Tab-separated table of C-alpha atoms in Angstrom:
chain	number	residue	atom	x	y	z
A	78	UNK	CA	88.473	169.794	123.093
A	79	UNK	CA	89.244	169.369	119.391
A	80	UNK	CA	92.931	168.902	120.177
A	81	UNK	CA	92.090	166.192	122.703
A	82	UNK	CA	89.943	164.295	120.150
A	83	UNK	CA	92.649	164.684	117.484
A	84	UNK	CA	95.319	163.235	119.802
A	85	UNK	CA	93.146	160.238	120.683
A	86	UNK	CA	92.296	159.564	117.037
A	87	UNK	CA	95.947	159.901	116.016
A	88	UNK	CA	97.167	157.526	118.709
A	89	UNK	CA	94.572	154.914	117.726
A	90	UNK	CA	95.532	155.240	114.057
A	91	UNK	CA	99.263	154.920	114.754
A	92	UNK	CA	98.653	151.981	117.078
A	93	UNK	CA	96.825	150.228	114.227
A	94	UNK	CA	99.749	150.831	111.870
A	95	UNK	CA	102.201	149.358	114.346
A	96	UNK	CA	100.003	146.270	114.756
A	97	UNK	CA	99.633	145.771	111.000
A	98	UNK	CA	103.359	146.010	110.481
A	99	UNK	CA	104.361	143.373	112.981
A	100	UNK	CA	105.462	140.004	111.676
A	101	UNK	CA	106.210	136.840	113.571
A	102	UNK	CA	108.315	135.380	110.753
A	103	UNK	CA	106.446	132.073	110.531
A	104	UNK	CA	106.386	132.040	106.722
A	105	UNK	CA	109.786	130.411	106.296
A	106	UNK	CA	110.562	126.805	105.392
A	107	UNK	CA	111.322	124.934	108.602
A	108	UNK	CA	112.432	121.624	107.056
A	109	UNK	CA	114.560	122.793	104.121
A	110	UNK	CA	111.816	122.449	101.535
A	111	UNK	CA	109.819	124.648	99.190
A	112	UNK	CA	107.133	126.729	100.903
A	113	UNK	CA	103.835	128.012	99.568
A	114	UNK	CA	101.059	129.725	101.517
A	115	UNK	CA	97.377	129.356	100.659
A	116	UNK	CA	94.734	131.130	102.782
A	117	UNK	CA	97.131	131.567	105.730
A	118	UNK	CA	98.072	127.864	105.682
A	119	UNK	CA	101.758	127.086	105.059
A	120	UNK	CA	102.513	124.013	102.945
A	121	UNK	CA	106.147	122.923	102.840
A	122	UNK	CA	107.219	120.215	100.403
A	123	UNK	CA	110.504	118.430	101.048
A	124	UNK	CA	111.344	116.355	97.978
A	125	UNK	CA	114.124	113.863	97.311
A	126	UNK	CA	114.371	111.107	94.682
A	127	UNK	CA	113.217	108.543	97.293
A	128	UNK	CA	110.956	110.488	99.688
A	129	UNK	CA	108.270	113.164	99.448
A	130	UNK	CA	107.186	114.928	102.643
A	131	UNK	CA	104.489	117.558	103.046
A	132	UNK	CA	104.377	119.609	106.248
A	133	UNK	CA	101.353	121.789	107.045
A	134	UNK	CA	101.200	124.722	109.485
A	135	UNK	CA	98.325	127.039	110.332
A	136	UNK	CA	99.567	130.414	111.603
A	137	UNK	CA	102.813	128.762	112.685
A	138	UNK	CA	101.161	125.846	114.489
A	139	UNK	CA	101.517	122.265	113.261
A	140	UNK	CA	98.245	120.900	111.844
A	141	UNK	CA	96.998	117.460	112.959
A	142	UNK	CA	97.389	115.313	109.843
A	143	UNK	CA	96.487	111.956	111.409
A	144	UNK	CA	93.293	111.721	109.316
A	145	UNK	CA	94.548	113.597	106.263
A	146	UNK	CA	95.857	112.487	102.893
A	147	UNK	CA	97.268	114.136	99.809
A	148	UNK	CA	97.710	113.368	96.144
A	149	UNK	CA	100.676	114.938	94.377
A	150	UNK	CA	101.082	115.291	90.639
A	151	UNK	CA	104.737	115.655	89.621
A	152	UNK	CA	105.429	117.222	86.232
A	153	UNK	CA	109.059	116.858	85.144
A	154	UNK	CA	109.555	117.832	81.517
A	155	UNK	CA	107.051	115.718	79.587
A	156	UNK	CA	106.745	113.075	82.324
A	157	UNK	CA	103.852	112.956	84.773
A	158	UNK	CA	103.814	110.970	88.010
A	159	UNK	CA	101.023	110.757	90.608
A	160	UNK	CA	101.790	109.951	94.231
A	161	UNK	CA	99.572	109.416	97.287
A	162	UNK	CA	100.864	110.712	100.620
A	163	UNK	CA	99.825	109.174	103.937
A	164	UNK	CA	100.120	110.492	107.510
A	165	UNK	CA	103.433	109.948	109.277
A	166	UNK	CA	103.649	111.776	112.624
A	167	UNK	CA	103.702	115.532	111.845
A	168	UNK	CA	103.645	115.224	108.040
A	169	UNK	CA	102.229	113.468	105.007
A	170	UNK	CA	104.774	111.206	103.348
A	171	UNK	CA	105.444	108.804	100.487
A	172	UNK	CA	108.495	106.735	99.645
A	173	UNK	CA	109.487	105.322	96.288
A	174	UNK	CA	111.329	106.380	93.147
A	175	UNK	CA	110.477	109.916	92.048
A	176	UNK	CA	111.770	111.719	88.980
A	177	UNK	CA	112.659	115.202	90.186
A	178	UNK	CA	114.763	118.006	88.781
A	179	UNK	CA	115.035	121.756	89.013
A	180	UNK	CA	111.829	123.178	87.620
A	181	UNK	CA	109.669	120.163	88.490
A	182	UNK	CA	106.126	121.396	89.072
A	183	UNK	CA	104.162	119.753	91.871
A	184	UNK	CA	100.407	120.139	92.282
A	185	UNK	CA	99.046	118.927	95.621
A	186	UNK	CA	95.454	118.180	96.597
A	187	UNK	CA	95.207	117.827	100.372
A	188	UNK	CA	92.139	116.229	101.985
A	189	UNK	CA	91.445	116.621	105.688
A	190	UNK	CA	88.199	116.517	107.622
A	191	UNK	CA	86.058	116.394	104.490
A	192	UNK	CA	87.677	119.538	103.094
A	193	UNK	CA	90.090	119.820	100.191
A	194	UNK	CA	92.763	122.388	99.500
A	195	UNK	CA	95.289	122.726	96.712
A	196	UNK	CA	98.857	123.956	96.657
A	197	UNK	CA	101.404	124.374	93.872
A	198	UNK	CA	105.182	124.100	94.143
A	199	UNK	CA	108.112	124.576	91.765
A	200	UNK	CA	111.219	122.669	92.846
A	201	UNK	CA	114.601	124.381	92.705
């Protein structure tokens, strides 16, 4: 009887290890940007000198951003620039002239449904 209980307990334990070790690989940039994850939400920032795009995914699924907004603070050397992003299909976006370089730090405050979240990026 003890052997039977031991085998059941062992199989349950090993099954739990296999489950914990599985990964679906969703934590990768899908649009060529810089990715950061905060509380299981993936934020991907795609930055160019004329366009800033922020994509948001929750466990690999695209988040509805139709009623969301974001405010980015760009820190490049000693210069600081603030930018508001507005919904554009599956992302938040702004166009304009942005001073970006390797090492630019971007702080994002995202507002959606009365809730706010923050994310931090370092551009390459």
